[in-house]
Coordinates of C-alpha atoms and ligand atoms in Angstrom, one line a residue:
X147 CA 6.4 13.6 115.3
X148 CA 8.0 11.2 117.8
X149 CA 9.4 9.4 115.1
X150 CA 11.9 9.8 112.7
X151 CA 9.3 8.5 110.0
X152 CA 6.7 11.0 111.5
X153 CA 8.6 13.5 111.6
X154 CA 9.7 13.5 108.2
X155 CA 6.2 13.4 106.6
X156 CA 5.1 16.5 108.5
X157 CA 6.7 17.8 105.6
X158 CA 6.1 15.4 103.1
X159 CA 9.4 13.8 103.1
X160 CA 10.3 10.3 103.7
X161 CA 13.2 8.8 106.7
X162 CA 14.8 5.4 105.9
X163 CA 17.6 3.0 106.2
X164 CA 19.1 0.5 104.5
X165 CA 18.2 -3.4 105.9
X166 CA 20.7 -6.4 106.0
X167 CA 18.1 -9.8 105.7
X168 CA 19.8 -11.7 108.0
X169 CA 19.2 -8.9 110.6
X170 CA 15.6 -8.9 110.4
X171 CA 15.0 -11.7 113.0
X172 CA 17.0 -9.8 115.8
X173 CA 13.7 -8.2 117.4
X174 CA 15.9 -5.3 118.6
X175 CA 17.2 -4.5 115.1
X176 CA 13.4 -5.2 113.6
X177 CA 11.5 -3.0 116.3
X178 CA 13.7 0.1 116.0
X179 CA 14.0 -0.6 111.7
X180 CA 10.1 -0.7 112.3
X181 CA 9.4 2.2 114.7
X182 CA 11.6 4.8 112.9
X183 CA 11.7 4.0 109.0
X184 CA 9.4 4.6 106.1
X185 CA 12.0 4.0 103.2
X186 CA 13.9 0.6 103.3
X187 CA 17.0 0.2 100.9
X188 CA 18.7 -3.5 101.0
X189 CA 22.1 -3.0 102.1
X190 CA 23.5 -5.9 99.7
X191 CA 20.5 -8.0 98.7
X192 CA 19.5 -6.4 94.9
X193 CA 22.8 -5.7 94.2
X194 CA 24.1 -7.7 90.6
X195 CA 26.1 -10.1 92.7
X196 CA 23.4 -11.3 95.0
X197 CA 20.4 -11.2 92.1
X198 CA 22.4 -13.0 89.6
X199 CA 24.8 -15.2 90.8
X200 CA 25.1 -17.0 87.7
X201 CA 24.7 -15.9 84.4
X202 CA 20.6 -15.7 83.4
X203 CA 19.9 -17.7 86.6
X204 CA 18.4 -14.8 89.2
X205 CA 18.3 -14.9 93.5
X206 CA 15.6 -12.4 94.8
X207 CA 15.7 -14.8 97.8
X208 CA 16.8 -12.6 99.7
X209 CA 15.8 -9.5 98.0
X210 CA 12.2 -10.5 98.2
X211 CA 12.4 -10.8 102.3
X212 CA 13.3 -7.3 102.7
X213 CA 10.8 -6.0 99.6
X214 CA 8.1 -7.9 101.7
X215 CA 9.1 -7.3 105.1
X216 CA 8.5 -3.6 104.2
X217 CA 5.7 -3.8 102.3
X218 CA 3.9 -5.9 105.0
X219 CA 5.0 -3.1 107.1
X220 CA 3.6 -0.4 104.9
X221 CA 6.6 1.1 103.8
X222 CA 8.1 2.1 100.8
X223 CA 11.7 0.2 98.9
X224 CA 14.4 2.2 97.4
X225 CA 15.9 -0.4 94.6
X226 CA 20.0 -1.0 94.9
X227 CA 21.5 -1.1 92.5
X228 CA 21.0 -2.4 89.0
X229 CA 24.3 -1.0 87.5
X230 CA 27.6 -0.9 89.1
X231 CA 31.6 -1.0 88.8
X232 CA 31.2 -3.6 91.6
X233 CA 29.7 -6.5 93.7
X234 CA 29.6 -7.7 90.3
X235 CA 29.2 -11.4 90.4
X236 CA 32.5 -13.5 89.1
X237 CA 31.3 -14.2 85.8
X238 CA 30.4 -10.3 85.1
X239 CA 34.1 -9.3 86.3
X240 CA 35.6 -11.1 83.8
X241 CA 33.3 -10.2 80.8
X242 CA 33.9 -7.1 78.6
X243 CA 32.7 -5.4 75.2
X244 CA 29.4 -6.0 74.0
X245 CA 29.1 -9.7 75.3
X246 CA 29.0 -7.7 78.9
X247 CA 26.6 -5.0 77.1
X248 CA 23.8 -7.6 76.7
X249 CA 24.7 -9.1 79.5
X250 CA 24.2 -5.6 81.6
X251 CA 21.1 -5.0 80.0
X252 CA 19.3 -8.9 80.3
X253 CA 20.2 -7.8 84.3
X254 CA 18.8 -4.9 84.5
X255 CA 15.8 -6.0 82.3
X256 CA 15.0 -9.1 84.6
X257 CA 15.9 -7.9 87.9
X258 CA 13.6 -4.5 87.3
X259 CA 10.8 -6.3 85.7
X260 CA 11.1 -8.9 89.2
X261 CA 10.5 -5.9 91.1
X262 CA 8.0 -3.7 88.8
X263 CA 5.5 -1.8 90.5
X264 CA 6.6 -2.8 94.4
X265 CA 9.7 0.0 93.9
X266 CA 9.5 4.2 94.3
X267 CA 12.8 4.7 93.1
X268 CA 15.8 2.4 91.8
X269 CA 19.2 3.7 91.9
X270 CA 20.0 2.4 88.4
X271 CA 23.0 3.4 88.0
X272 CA 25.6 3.5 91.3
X273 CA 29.4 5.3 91.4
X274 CA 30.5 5.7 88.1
X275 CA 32.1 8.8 88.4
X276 CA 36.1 9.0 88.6
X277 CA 37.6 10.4 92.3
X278 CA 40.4 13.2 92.1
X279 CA 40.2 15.9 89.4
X280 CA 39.2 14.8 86.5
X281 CA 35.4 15.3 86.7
X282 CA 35.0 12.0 84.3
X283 CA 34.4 8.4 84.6
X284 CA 35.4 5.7 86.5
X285 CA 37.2 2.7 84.8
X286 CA 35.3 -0.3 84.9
X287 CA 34.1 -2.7 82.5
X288 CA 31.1 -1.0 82.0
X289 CA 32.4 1.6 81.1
X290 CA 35.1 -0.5 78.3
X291 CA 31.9 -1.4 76.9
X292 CA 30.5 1.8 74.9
X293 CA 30.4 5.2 77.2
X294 CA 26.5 5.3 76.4
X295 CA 26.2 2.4 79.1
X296 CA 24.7 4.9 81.3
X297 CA 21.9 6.0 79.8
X298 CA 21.1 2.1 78.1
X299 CA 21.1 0.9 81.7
X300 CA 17.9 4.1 82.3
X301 CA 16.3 3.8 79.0
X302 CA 16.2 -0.5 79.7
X303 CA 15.0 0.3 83.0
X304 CA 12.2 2.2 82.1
X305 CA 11.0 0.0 79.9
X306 CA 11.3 -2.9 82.5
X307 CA 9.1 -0.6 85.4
X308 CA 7.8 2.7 84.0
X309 CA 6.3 3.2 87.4
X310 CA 9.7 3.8 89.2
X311 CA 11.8 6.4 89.7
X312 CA 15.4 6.4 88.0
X313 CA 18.3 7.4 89.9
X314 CA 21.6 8.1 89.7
X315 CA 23.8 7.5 92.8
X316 CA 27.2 8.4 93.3
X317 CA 29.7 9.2 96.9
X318 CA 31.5 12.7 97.2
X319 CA 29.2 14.3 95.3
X320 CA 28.2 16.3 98.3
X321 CA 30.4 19.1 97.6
X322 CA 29.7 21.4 94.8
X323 CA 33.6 22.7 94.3
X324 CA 34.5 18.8 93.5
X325 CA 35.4 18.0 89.9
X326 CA 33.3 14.8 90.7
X327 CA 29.8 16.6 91.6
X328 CA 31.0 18.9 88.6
X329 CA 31.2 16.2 86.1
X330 CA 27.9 14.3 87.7
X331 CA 26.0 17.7 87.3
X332 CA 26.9 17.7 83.5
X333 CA 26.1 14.6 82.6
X334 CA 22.5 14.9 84.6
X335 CA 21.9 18.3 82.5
X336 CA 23.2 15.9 79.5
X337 CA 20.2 13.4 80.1
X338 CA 17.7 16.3 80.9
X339 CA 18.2 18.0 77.3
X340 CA 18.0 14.9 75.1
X341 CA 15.3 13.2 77.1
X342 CA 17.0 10.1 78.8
X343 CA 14.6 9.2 81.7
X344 CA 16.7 9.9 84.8
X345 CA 14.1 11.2 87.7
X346 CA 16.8 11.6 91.2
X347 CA 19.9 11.9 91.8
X348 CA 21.3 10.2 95.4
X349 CA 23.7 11.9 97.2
X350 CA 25.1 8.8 99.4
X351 CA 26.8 11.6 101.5
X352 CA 29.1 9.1 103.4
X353 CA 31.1 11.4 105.7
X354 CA 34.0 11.5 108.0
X355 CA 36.6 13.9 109.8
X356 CA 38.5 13.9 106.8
X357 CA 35.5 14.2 104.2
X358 CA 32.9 16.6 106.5
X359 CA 29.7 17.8 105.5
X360 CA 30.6 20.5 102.8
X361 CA 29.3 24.4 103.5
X362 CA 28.0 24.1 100.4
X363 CA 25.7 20.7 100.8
X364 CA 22.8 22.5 100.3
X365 CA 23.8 24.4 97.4
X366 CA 24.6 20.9 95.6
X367 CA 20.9 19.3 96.7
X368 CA 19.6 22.8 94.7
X369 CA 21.2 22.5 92.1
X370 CA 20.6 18.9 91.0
X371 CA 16.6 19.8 91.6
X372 CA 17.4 23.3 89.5
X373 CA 17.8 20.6 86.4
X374 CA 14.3 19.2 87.4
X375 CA 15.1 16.1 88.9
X376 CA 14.4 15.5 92.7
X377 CA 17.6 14.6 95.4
X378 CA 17.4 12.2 97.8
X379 CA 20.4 11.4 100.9
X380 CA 20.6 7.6 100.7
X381 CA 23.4 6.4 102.3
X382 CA 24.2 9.0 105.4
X383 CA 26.6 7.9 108.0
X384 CA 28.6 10.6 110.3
X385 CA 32.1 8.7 111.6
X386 CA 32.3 10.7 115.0
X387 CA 30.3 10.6 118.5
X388 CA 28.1 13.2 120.5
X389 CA 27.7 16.6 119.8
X390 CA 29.6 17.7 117.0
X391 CA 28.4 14.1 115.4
X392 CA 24.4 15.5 116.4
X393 CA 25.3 18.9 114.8
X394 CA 26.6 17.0 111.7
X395 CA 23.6 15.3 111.2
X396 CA 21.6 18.7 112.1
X397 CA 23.0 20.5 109.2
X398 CA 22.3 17.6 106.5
X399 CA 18.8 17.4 108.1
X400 CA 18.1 21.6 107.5
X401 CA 20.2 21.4 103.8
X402 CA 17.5 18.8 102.7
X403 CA 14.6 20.4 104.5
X404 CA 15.5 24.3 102.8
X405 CA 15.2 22.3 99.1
X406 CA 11.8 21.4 98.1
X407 CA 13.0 18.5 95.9
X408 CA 14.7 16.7 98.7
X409 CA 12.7 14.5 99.1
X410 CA 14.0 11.6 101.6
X411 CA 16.6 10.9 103.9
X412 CA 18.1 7.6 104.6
X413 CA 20.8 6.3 106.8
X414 CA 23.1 3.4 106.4
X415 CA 22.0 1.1 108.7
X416 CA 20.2 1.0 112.1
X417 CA 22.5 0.6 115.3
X418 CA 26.3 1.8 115.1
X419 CA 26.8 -2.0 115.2
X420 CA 25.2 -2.7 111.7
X421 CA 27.0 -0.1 110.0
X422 CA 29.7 -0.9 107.2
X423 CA 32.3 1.1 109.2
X424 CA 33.0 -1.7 111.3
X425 CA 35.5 0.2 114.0
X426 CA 33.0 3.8 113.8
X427 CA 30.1 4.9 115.5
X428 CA 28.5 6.8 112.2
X429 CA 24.9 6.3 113.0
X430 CA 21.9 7.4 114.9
X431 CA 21.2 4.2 117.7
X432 CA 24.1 3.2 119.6
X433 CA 24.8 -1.1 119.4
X434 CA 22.3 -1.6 122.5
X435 CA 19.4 0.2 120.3
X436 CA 19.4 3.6 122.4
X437 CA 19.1 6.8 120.8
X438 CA 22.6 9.2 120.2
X439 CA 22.5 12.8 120.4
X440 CA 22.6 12.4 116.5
X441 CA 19.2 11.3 116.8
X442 CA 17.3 13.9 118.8
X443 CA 19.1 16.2 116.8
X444 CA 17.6 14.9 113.3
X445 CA 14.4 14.3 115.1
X446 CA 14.3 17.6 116.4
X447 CA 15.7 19.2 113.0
X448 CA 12.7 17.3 110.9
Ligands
LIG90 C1 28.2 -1.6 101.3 C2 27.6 -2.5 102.4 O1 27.1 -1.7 103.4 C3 28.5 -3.5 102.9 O2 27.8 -4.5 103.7 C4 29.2 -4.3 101.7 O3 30.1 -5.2 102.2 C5 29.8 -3.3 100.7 O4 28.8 -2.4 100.3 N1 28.2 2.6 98.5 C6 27.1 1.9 98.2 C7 26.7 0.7 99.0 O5 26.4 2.2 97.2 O6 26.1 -0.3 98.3 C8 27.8 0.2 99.9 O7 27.3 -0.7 100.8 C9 28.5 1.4 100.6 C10 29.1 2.4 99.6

């Protein structure tokens, strides 16, 4: 394939990237996004603070113009994020206990049901895993309100769009040693035995010098798809430039390829210019829209 897209469905596999809206009408950013990507994520537009900036009064404004500016362009929308310790609108913040219980599940209900039957998979639930040693959960409101948030947020979700996938997406989670990927793996096994619909888990796989691609990355993607759900990479960035940023990116490439249930890469954002890491260089086109090493590395990996 001479595309990233292309190349990833000679093996039945999807490549995307996340979308910021207000990009699309910079032909540059819209050609590439176009050319290269099958799998189109909305970098802020789903999220609760964007779909429900009020209480009951829901925005897909914006979340609707990427939805249709991939399905116009024949390609398929990864849902972010129905549940999450943040970009929770104001009034969410400041709720707790079972007021914020209903409240969780009316947005998951509505923004789902907006969206049912337009979305492969949502990422229902985003970060709420604990960092450091623990292995357990984050604080957050969510989870003050009743430690079975989790698994109301999949079960409501399913109701809302039986047609999409359910995922659970969390960041360092890439390495299988970490408490964190420890105490995500348990709880996934958890919602396997007693039936709670959960159908992927998302590695976001957000790396840097200090955080590198693990040794063992590909012995994490196996065994999330050992408990029968598939993996999917959904946030990859790689702070770092040339070739040991191209051999980076060739490694996460080949651990997804070796696993049969990874099923789709995506990258977090187009040009090194869009990215979140304002100062870095993590991603695959360089800010005038050429190619990086990274690139014909992945390409050439796929
Ligand atoms: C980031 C966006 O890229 C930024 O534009 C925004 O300011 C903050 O959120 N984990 C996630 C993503 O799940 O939603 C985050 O996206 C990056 C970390």
């Amino acid at each position: 394939g001479s595309t990233l897209q292309e190349a990833a469905a000679q093996s039945g596999r999807y490549f995307g990237t996340a979308i910021a809206a207000n990009r699309l009408s910079d032909s540059t950013y819209a050609t590439i996004a176009n050319r290269e990507f099958n799998m189109i994520t909305a970098e802020n537009e789903m999220k609760m603070d964007a779909t429900e900036p009020n209480q009951n009064q829901f925005n897909f404004t914006n979340g609707d113009r990427i939805l249709n500016w991939a399905l116009q362009n024949g390609k398929q929308v990864r849902g972010h994020a129905l549940a999450w310790y943040s970009q929770q609108p104001g009034w969410m913040q400041r709720m707790e206990g079972s007021t914020l219980r209903s409240a969780m599940i009316n947005h998951v209900t509505q923004v789902a049901t907006h969206y049912k039957g337009k979305i492969y998979a949502w990422d229902v639930v985003n970060e709420a895993f604990a960092d450091g040693s623990s292995g357990g959960r984050r604080d957050s409101n969510l989870e003050r309100s009743g430690s079975d948030w989790i698994e109301v947020a999949f079960r409501t979700a399913r109701a809302a769009d039986p047609a999409a996938k359910l995922c659970y997406n969390d960041y360092n989670i890439d390495d299988w040693s970490h408490a964190k990927t420890q105490g995500v793996y348990r709880m996934v096994r958890d919602f396997k035995q007693r039936g709670v619909p959960i159908d992927c888990v998302g590695l976001q796989s957000h790396f840097n010098p200090q955080s590198p691609v693990p040794g063992n990355y590909q012995t994490t993607i196996e065994s999330f798809a050992a408990l029968g759900v598939d993996v999917q990479i959904t946030e990859l960035d790689i702070e770092g430039s040339g070739s040991a940023q191209a051999e980076s990116y060739r490694k996460v490439t080949q651990a997804c390829l070796n696993v049969a249930r990874c099923t789709g890469i995506t990258v977090w954002g187009v040009r090194d210019t869009d990215s979140w890491r304002a100062s870095g260089t993590p991603l695959l086109f360089d800010g005038n829209g050429n190619k990086k090493a990274a690139y014909t590395s992945v390409l050439n990996t796929l």
